[in-house]
Amino acid sequence: MKKIIIIAALFIVTLIGAYSLSEYIARQLYPQNTGARMQLGSPFNLTAHTGEAITEQAFQGTPSAVFFGFTHCPEVCPTTLNDLTNLRDEVTAGKKTFNIFFITVDPARDTVAALRDYIPYFGDGITGITGEEEAVYALARAWGIFWEKNNITESGYNIDHTATVFLLDDKGYFKGTIDYHESRDIALKKLERLTAIR
Amino acid sequence: MDRKAGFLFLSALYITFFGLPAASLAAENICHQQGLEIRQAEIRATPPNAPVTGGYLHIHNHGTSMQRLTAASADFSGHTEIHQMILEAGVMKMSPLKDGIEIAAGGHIQLKPGGLHIMFMQLKQPLAPSDMHQATLTFDKCGDVPVLFKVTKTPGQSDSAGHSTGHTHQH
Ligand SMILES: [Cu+2]
């Protein structure tokens, strides 16, 4: 009898363990799903390129396009920031607009000072985000961002990273993505739809 | 072999009398004879604090033998490599191409954003839009080819009717 109870108990514990593990994995893989509204990422306390403190509240009030990158990025980051500002000019012509956020995956080199020079080069309404290494990495992880150093030489390194642009509505809810290879027309439609949401 | 010696002698003469531009011309002519044509060479303008950037161009091989782009170099770059980029599950992965890039006889290849590129590293100066900069591309058969690159904020798009600003890549 005792044996059966122990086995049953073990079975239940294993079951609970398996369930929580699958829940945990699901939460890691997929953003929190609150009804039809998904919130990506996690709350954060970081620093904007202006030196001011910034939190997830920055995603409230105006739709956002959020991109992860780094200033030593040869191509994906400048291309994406250029494209987004160009697309925004077109969207803004229809009186609606969105904010652009550039969150570093290279906090060691992307200090506030580095971002302060880099960000305005691409135009107004772009906010660079950096901070303590661990806090920045935690945010990237919460967004499900992949990043990995490669091409490490004595002069530096490159970082392969997720090149997706995340679109949030004016309440900070996830509304879609723009892939790196998506055509300009599709990206424009997505941004027009994003800024039309009320 | 004689031809090569002759070319070297002529090059030396050119350099002596006309300086570097003439030498560039001579080298280009050798490659032209082999059917190599380079077009729309562009470099991405560098944002502040960016010590790396990409170079893009079209290489046409009108010749009858395969050419291989094996190396690149430039005065404004401390280290230059030939790279490829591949988008894998939303992640852009970049890696050097140790064997360079093959351009088949009669073939054409485009180095363009999101794919093959010349990677200029350890930049010694910022590269501003509209500036022209010379770099040297090395091919296995025709040797060093000086190429004049135009710096632009949105490289790789001048072949698409000239008004696109997005990174559309299907032409
Ligand atoms: Cu590269």
XYZ file of C-alpha atoms and ligand atoms in Angstrom:
370
model
C 0.000 0.000 0.000
C 2.754 2.395 1.033
C 4.573 1.573 -2.177
C 1.544 2.480 -4.280
C 1.171 5.818 -2.485
C 4.841 6.636 -3.052
C 4.602 5.695 -6.716
C 1.393 7.706 -7.102
C 2.996 10.680 -5.340
C 6.076 10.449 -7.543
C 3.851 10.223 -10.590
C 1.953 13.361 -9.596
C 5.139 15.269 -8.812
C 6.576 14.284 -12.188
C 3.377 15.357 -13.883
C 3.371 18.736 -12.169
C 7.041 19.130 -13.025
C 6.442 18.309 -16.682
C 3.502 20.695 -16.811
C 5.375 23.616 -15.284
C 8.350 22.942 -17.516
C 6.166 22.988 -20.637
C 4.493 26.165 -19.362
C 7.888 27.706 -18.758
C 9.112 26.764 -22.223
C 5.911 28.043 -23.794
C 6.323 31.341 -21.970
C 9.913 31.595 -23.160
C 8.965 30.816 -26.748
C 5.713 32.710 -27.025
C 4.898 36.113 -25.635
C 2.349 36.396 -22.860
C -1.052 36.073 -24.378
C -3.618 38.167 -22.562
C -6.736 37.463 -24.558
C -6.282 38.798 -28.062
C -3.704 41.316 -26.838
C -0.127 40.252 -26.560
C 2.453 42.092 -24.584
C 6.026 41.463 -25.683
C 9.072 41.790 -23.495
C 9.084 42.722 -19.859
C 9.117 45.888 -17.729
C 12.532 47.541 -17.733
C 14.562 50.339 -16.214
C 17.178 51.446 -18.711
C 18.728 54.591 -20.196
C 17.791 56.370 -23.416
C 20.471 57.752 -25.756
C 19.657 61.177 -24.348
C 20.826 60.011 -20.932
C 17.311 60.029 -19.495
C 15.784 57.053 -17.719
C 13.401 55.003 -19.835
C 10.869 52.288 -19.007
C 8.241 50.263 -20.852
C 5.977 53.316 -20.433
C 7.748 54.685 -23.521
C 5.614 52.308 -25.612
C 2.395 54.005 -24.429
C 0.493 56.719 -26.275
C 1.985 56.319 -29.760
C 2.516 53.178 -31.856
C 6.088 51.893 -31.915
C 8.497 50.068 -34.155
C 11.041 48.261 -31.963
C 14.344 46.971 -33.280
C 17.338 45.336 -31.581
C 20.813 46.075 -32.902
C 24.200 47.630 -32.190
C 26.198 50.618 -33.426
C 29.091 48.528 -34.825
C 26.542 46.792 -37.069
C 27.693 46.986 -40.703
C 24.404 46.670 -42.487
C 21.197 45.393 -40.934
C 20.947 48.151 -38.328
C 21.675 51.187 -40.516
C 19.483 49.751 -43.283
C 16.600 49.121 -40.916
C 16.825 52.530 -39.254
C 17.046 54.266 -42.648
C 14.105 52.290 -43.981
C 11.987 52.962 -40.919
C 12.576 56.708 -41.024
C 11.876 56.786 -44.772
C 8.698 54.780 -44.306
C 7.663 56.994 -41.438
C 7.985 60.073 -43.623
C 5.453 58.489 -45.929
C 3.137 57.387 -43.118
C 3.411 60.799 -41.467
C 2.152 62.382 -44.670
C -1.187 60.820 -43.644
C -0.949 62.715 -40.323
C -0.281 59.568 -38.261
C 3.079 58.623 -36.896
C 4.983 56.055 -34.861
C 8.056 56.065 -32.659
C 11.176 54.084 -33.444
C 13.104 52.310 -30.698
C 16.594 50.909 -31.127
C 17.556 48.606 -28.251
C 21.210 47.597 -28.157
C 22.377 44.004 -27.888
C 25.906 45.328 -27.331
C 25.711 47.325 -24.083
C 29.486 46.985 -23.565
C 30.291 49.181 -26.587
C 26.962 50.957 -26.964
C 27.237 53.351 -24.082
C 24.927 56.341 -23.783
C 27.722 58.432 -25.300
C 27.994 56.119 -28.338
C 24.229 56.095 -28.887
C 23.943 59.845 -28.404
C 26.005 60.365 -31.572
C 24.645 57.400 -33.508
C 20.873 57.681 -33.110
C 20.202 61.258 -34.356
C 22.129 60.477 -37.573
C 19.048 58.564 -38.745
C 16.550 61.278 -37.889
C 14.177 62.488 -35.190
C 11.815 60.358 -33.157
C 14.270 57.506 -32.708
C 15.118 56.459 -29.175
C 18.223 54.415 -28.458
C 18.084 52.222 -25.359
C 21.039 50.899 -23.369
C 22.047 50.341 -19.757
C 23.594 47.831 -17.393
C 24.708 44.790 -19.362
C 22.584 42.284 -17.471
C 19.464 44.472 -17.569
C 19.824 44.968 -21.325
C 20.364 41.260 -21.935
C 17.349 40.423 -19.744
C 15.177 42.684 -21.881
C 16.474 41.149 -25.121
C 15.784 37.684 -23.693
C 12.263 38.712 -22.683
C 11.615 39.766 -26.284
C 12.877 36.410 -27.547
C 15.822 38.030 -29.294
C 18.706 35.883 -30.480
C 22.186 37.381 -30.416
C 25.643 35.879 -30.664
C 29.111 37.352 -31.036
C 31.080 36.178 -34.041
C 33.998 37.241 -36.262
C 35.949 38.024 -33.122
C 39.278 39.674 -33.965
C 41.700 41.856 -32.043
C 39.903 44.906 -33.426
C 36.435 43.889 -32.313
C 33.558 41.581 -33.021
C 30.307 41.356 -34.900
C 26.993 40.286 -33.423
C 24.527 38.141 -35.335
C 21.100 39.062 -34.058
C 17.382 38.910 -34.734
C 16.703 41.367 -37.556
C 12.942 41.572 -37.062
C 11.138 44.867 -36.416
C 8.365 44.508 -33.821
C 5.265 46.657 -34.165
C 3.342 47.774 -31.082
C 0.087 49.710 -30.990
C -0.351 52.859 -28.903
C -1.156 50.729 -25.832
C 2.084 48.803 -26.197
C 0.396 45.653 -27.484
C 2.088 43.494 -30.093
C 0.559 44.039 -33.554
C 2.979 42.343 -35.913
C 6.474 42.292 -37.331
C 8.423 43.445 -40.356
C 10.992 40.954 -41.591
C 14.317 42.097 -42.946
C 13.598 40.865 -46.458
C 10.015 42.085 -46.589
C 9.261 44.419 -49.481
C 8.925 48.130 -48.888
C 5.287 48.060 -50.017
C 4.298 45.443 -47.464
C 6.224 47.231 -44.729
C 4.458 50.470 -45.616
C 1.028 48.804 -45.506
C 1.795 47.293 -42.119
C 2.882 50.648 -40.729
C -0.151 52.408 -42.170
C -2.390 49.817 -40.574
C -0.488 50.144 -37.287
C -0.857 53.904 -37.150
C -4.545 53.756 -38.135
C -5.468 51.672 -35.059
C -7.456 53.651 -32.513
C 54.732 35.357 -69.485
C 56.199 37.858 -71.934
C 52.925 39.706 -71.948
C 52.946 39.929 -68.185
C 56.512 41.258 -68.172
C 55.512 43.748 -70.791
C 52.523 44.793 -68.771
C 54.636 45.236 -65.659
C 57.134 47.322 -67.608
C 54.370 49.448 -69.086
C 52.764 49.812 -65.671
C 56.067 50.981 -64.257
C 56.314 53.481 -67.090
C 52.778 54.657 -66.505
C 53.373 55.033 -62.784
C 56.590 56.915 -63.423
C 55.063 59.332 -65.888
C 51.415 59.607 -65.024
C 51.177 58.538 -61.408
C 48.615 56.248 -59.853
C 45.519 57.001 -61.971
C 47.261 55.754 -65.087
C 48.392 52.625 -63.281
C 44.798 52.023 -62.303
C 43.779 52.390 -65.894
C 46.357 49.910 -67.073
C 45.225 47.306 -64.558
C 41.623 47.891 -65.488
C 42.456 47.364 -69.138
C 43.961 43.970 -68.453
C 40.772 42.965 -66.701
C 38.671 44.427 -69.471
C 40.557 42.231 -71.904
C 39.511 39.302 -69.765
C 35.924 40.470 -69.926
C 35.507 41.732 -66.404
C 33.112 44.607 -65.929
C 32.377 46.263 -62.608
C 29.371 48.520 -62.147
C 27.565 50.521 -59.507
C 30.219 50.214 -56.835
C 28.784 51.716 -53.673
C 29.697 51.920 -50.004
C 27.273 52.532 -47.185
C 27.843 55.892 -45.512
C 28.913 55.448 -41.904
C 26.875 56.693 -38.972
C 28.899 58.247 -36.136
C 30.936 55.673 -34.158
C 30.496 52.955 -36.761
C 33.943 51.497 -37.533
C 32.642 49.068 -40.154
C 30.666 49.324 -43.362
C 29.708 47.378 -46.456
C 30.713 47.716 -50.111
C 28.400 46.583 -52.913
C 28.745 46.225 -56.679
C 27.871 44.305 -59.799
C 30.554 42.113 -61.377
C 29.958 40.939 -64.927
C 32.242 38.313 -66.384
C 31.959 38.536 -70.169
C 35.048 36.372 -70.519
C 35.370 32.708 -71.322
C 36.897 31.593 -68.038
C 35.686 31.726 -64.463
C 36.978 34.579 -62.339
C 37.238 34.542 -58.601
C 37.183 37.606 -56.402
C 39.707 36.583 -53.775
C 40.409 39.694 -51.721
C 39.793 43.391 -51.293
C 41.631 46.251 -49.658
C 41.358 49.998 -49.252
C 43.407 52.810 -47.767
C 40.486 53.920 -45.606
C 40.097 50.448 -44.067
C 42.545 48.710 -41.774
C 41.121 45.322 -42.606
C 38.871 44.224 -45.457
C 37.142 40.899 -46.000
C 34.667 39.324 -48.392
C 31.493 38.390 -46.549
C 28.141 36.800 -46.969
C 24.968 37.293 -44.984
C 22.204 34.767 -44.585
C 18.859 35.356 -42.912
C 18.196 32.319 -40.747
C 14.939 32.199 -38.763
C 14.879 35.982 -38.502
C 18.540 36.188 -37.502
C 20.982 37.799 -39.908
C 24.181 35.765 -39.848
C 27.365 37.150 -41.339
C 30.484 35.163 -42.160
C 33.713 35.648 -44.147
C 34.100 33.775 -47.437
C 37.566 32.264 -47.323
C 37.410 31.124 -50.948
C 36.051 34.431 -52.177
C 33.322 34.733 -54.764
C 33.194 32.861 -58.055
C 31.895 34.623 -61.149
C 31.228 32.033 -63.820
C 32.263 32.649 -67.428
C 29.469 34.686 -68.960
C 28.016 35.185 -65.497
C 27.096 38.109 -63.313
C 27.044 38.502 -59.586
C 25.691 41.260 -57.407
C 27.090 42.092 -54.018
C 24.135 43.720 -52.326
C 22.699 44.535 -48.911
C 21.437 41.426 -47.188
C 23.805 39.156 -49.102
C 27.356 39.208 -50.414
C 29.412 42.276 -49.574
C 32.875 43.689 -49.170
C 33.314 44.264 -45.456
C 35.445 47.288 -44.687
C 36.611 47.143 -41.076
C 38.812 49.285 -38.859
C 37.733 52.351 -40.792
C 40.261 55.155 -40.533
C 37.780 57.896 -41.351
C 34.028 58.432 -41.543
C 32.587 57.885 -45.025
C 30.116 60.613 -45.965
C 27.415 60.432 -48.639
C 28.571 61.458 -52.155
C 32.255 60.943 -51.299
C 34.206 58.798 -53.742
C 36.707 56.284 -52.402
C 39.005 53.899 -54.191
C 39.383 50.291 -53.143
C 41.263 47.427 -54.735
C 39.583 44.176 -55.655
C 41.834 41.201 -56.308
C 40.824 38.546 -58.821
C 42.577 35.222 -59.267
C 43.213 35.662 -63.000
C 43.394 39.362 -63.718
C 44.899 40.484 -60.442
C 44.305 43.806 -58.722
C 41.511 46.003 -60.015
C 41.122 49.511 -58.618
C 37.474 50.343 -58.191
C 35.973 53.719 -57.398
C 33.137 53.414 -54.882
C 30.479 56.025 -54.341
C 29.394 56.529 -50.743
C 25.629 56.535 -50.251
C 23.189 56.162 -47.372
C 21.156 53.586 -49.280
C 23.481 51.420 -51.370
C 22.425 48.664 -53.756
C 19.318 50.395 -55.045
C 20.471 52.451 -57.989
C 19.634 49.622 -60.387
C 15.942 49.591 -59.471
C 14.660 52.536 -61.496
C 16.526 54.813 -59.108
C 13.690 55.929 -56.868
C 13.283 53.096 -54.405
C 14.328 53.825 -50.844
C 13.380 50.579 -49.166
C 15.613 47.532 -49.174
C 13.637 45.838 -51.895
C 15.913 43.234 -53.341
C 14.007 41.588 -56.143
C 14.723 43.325 -59.407
Cu 30.232 41.714 -43.261
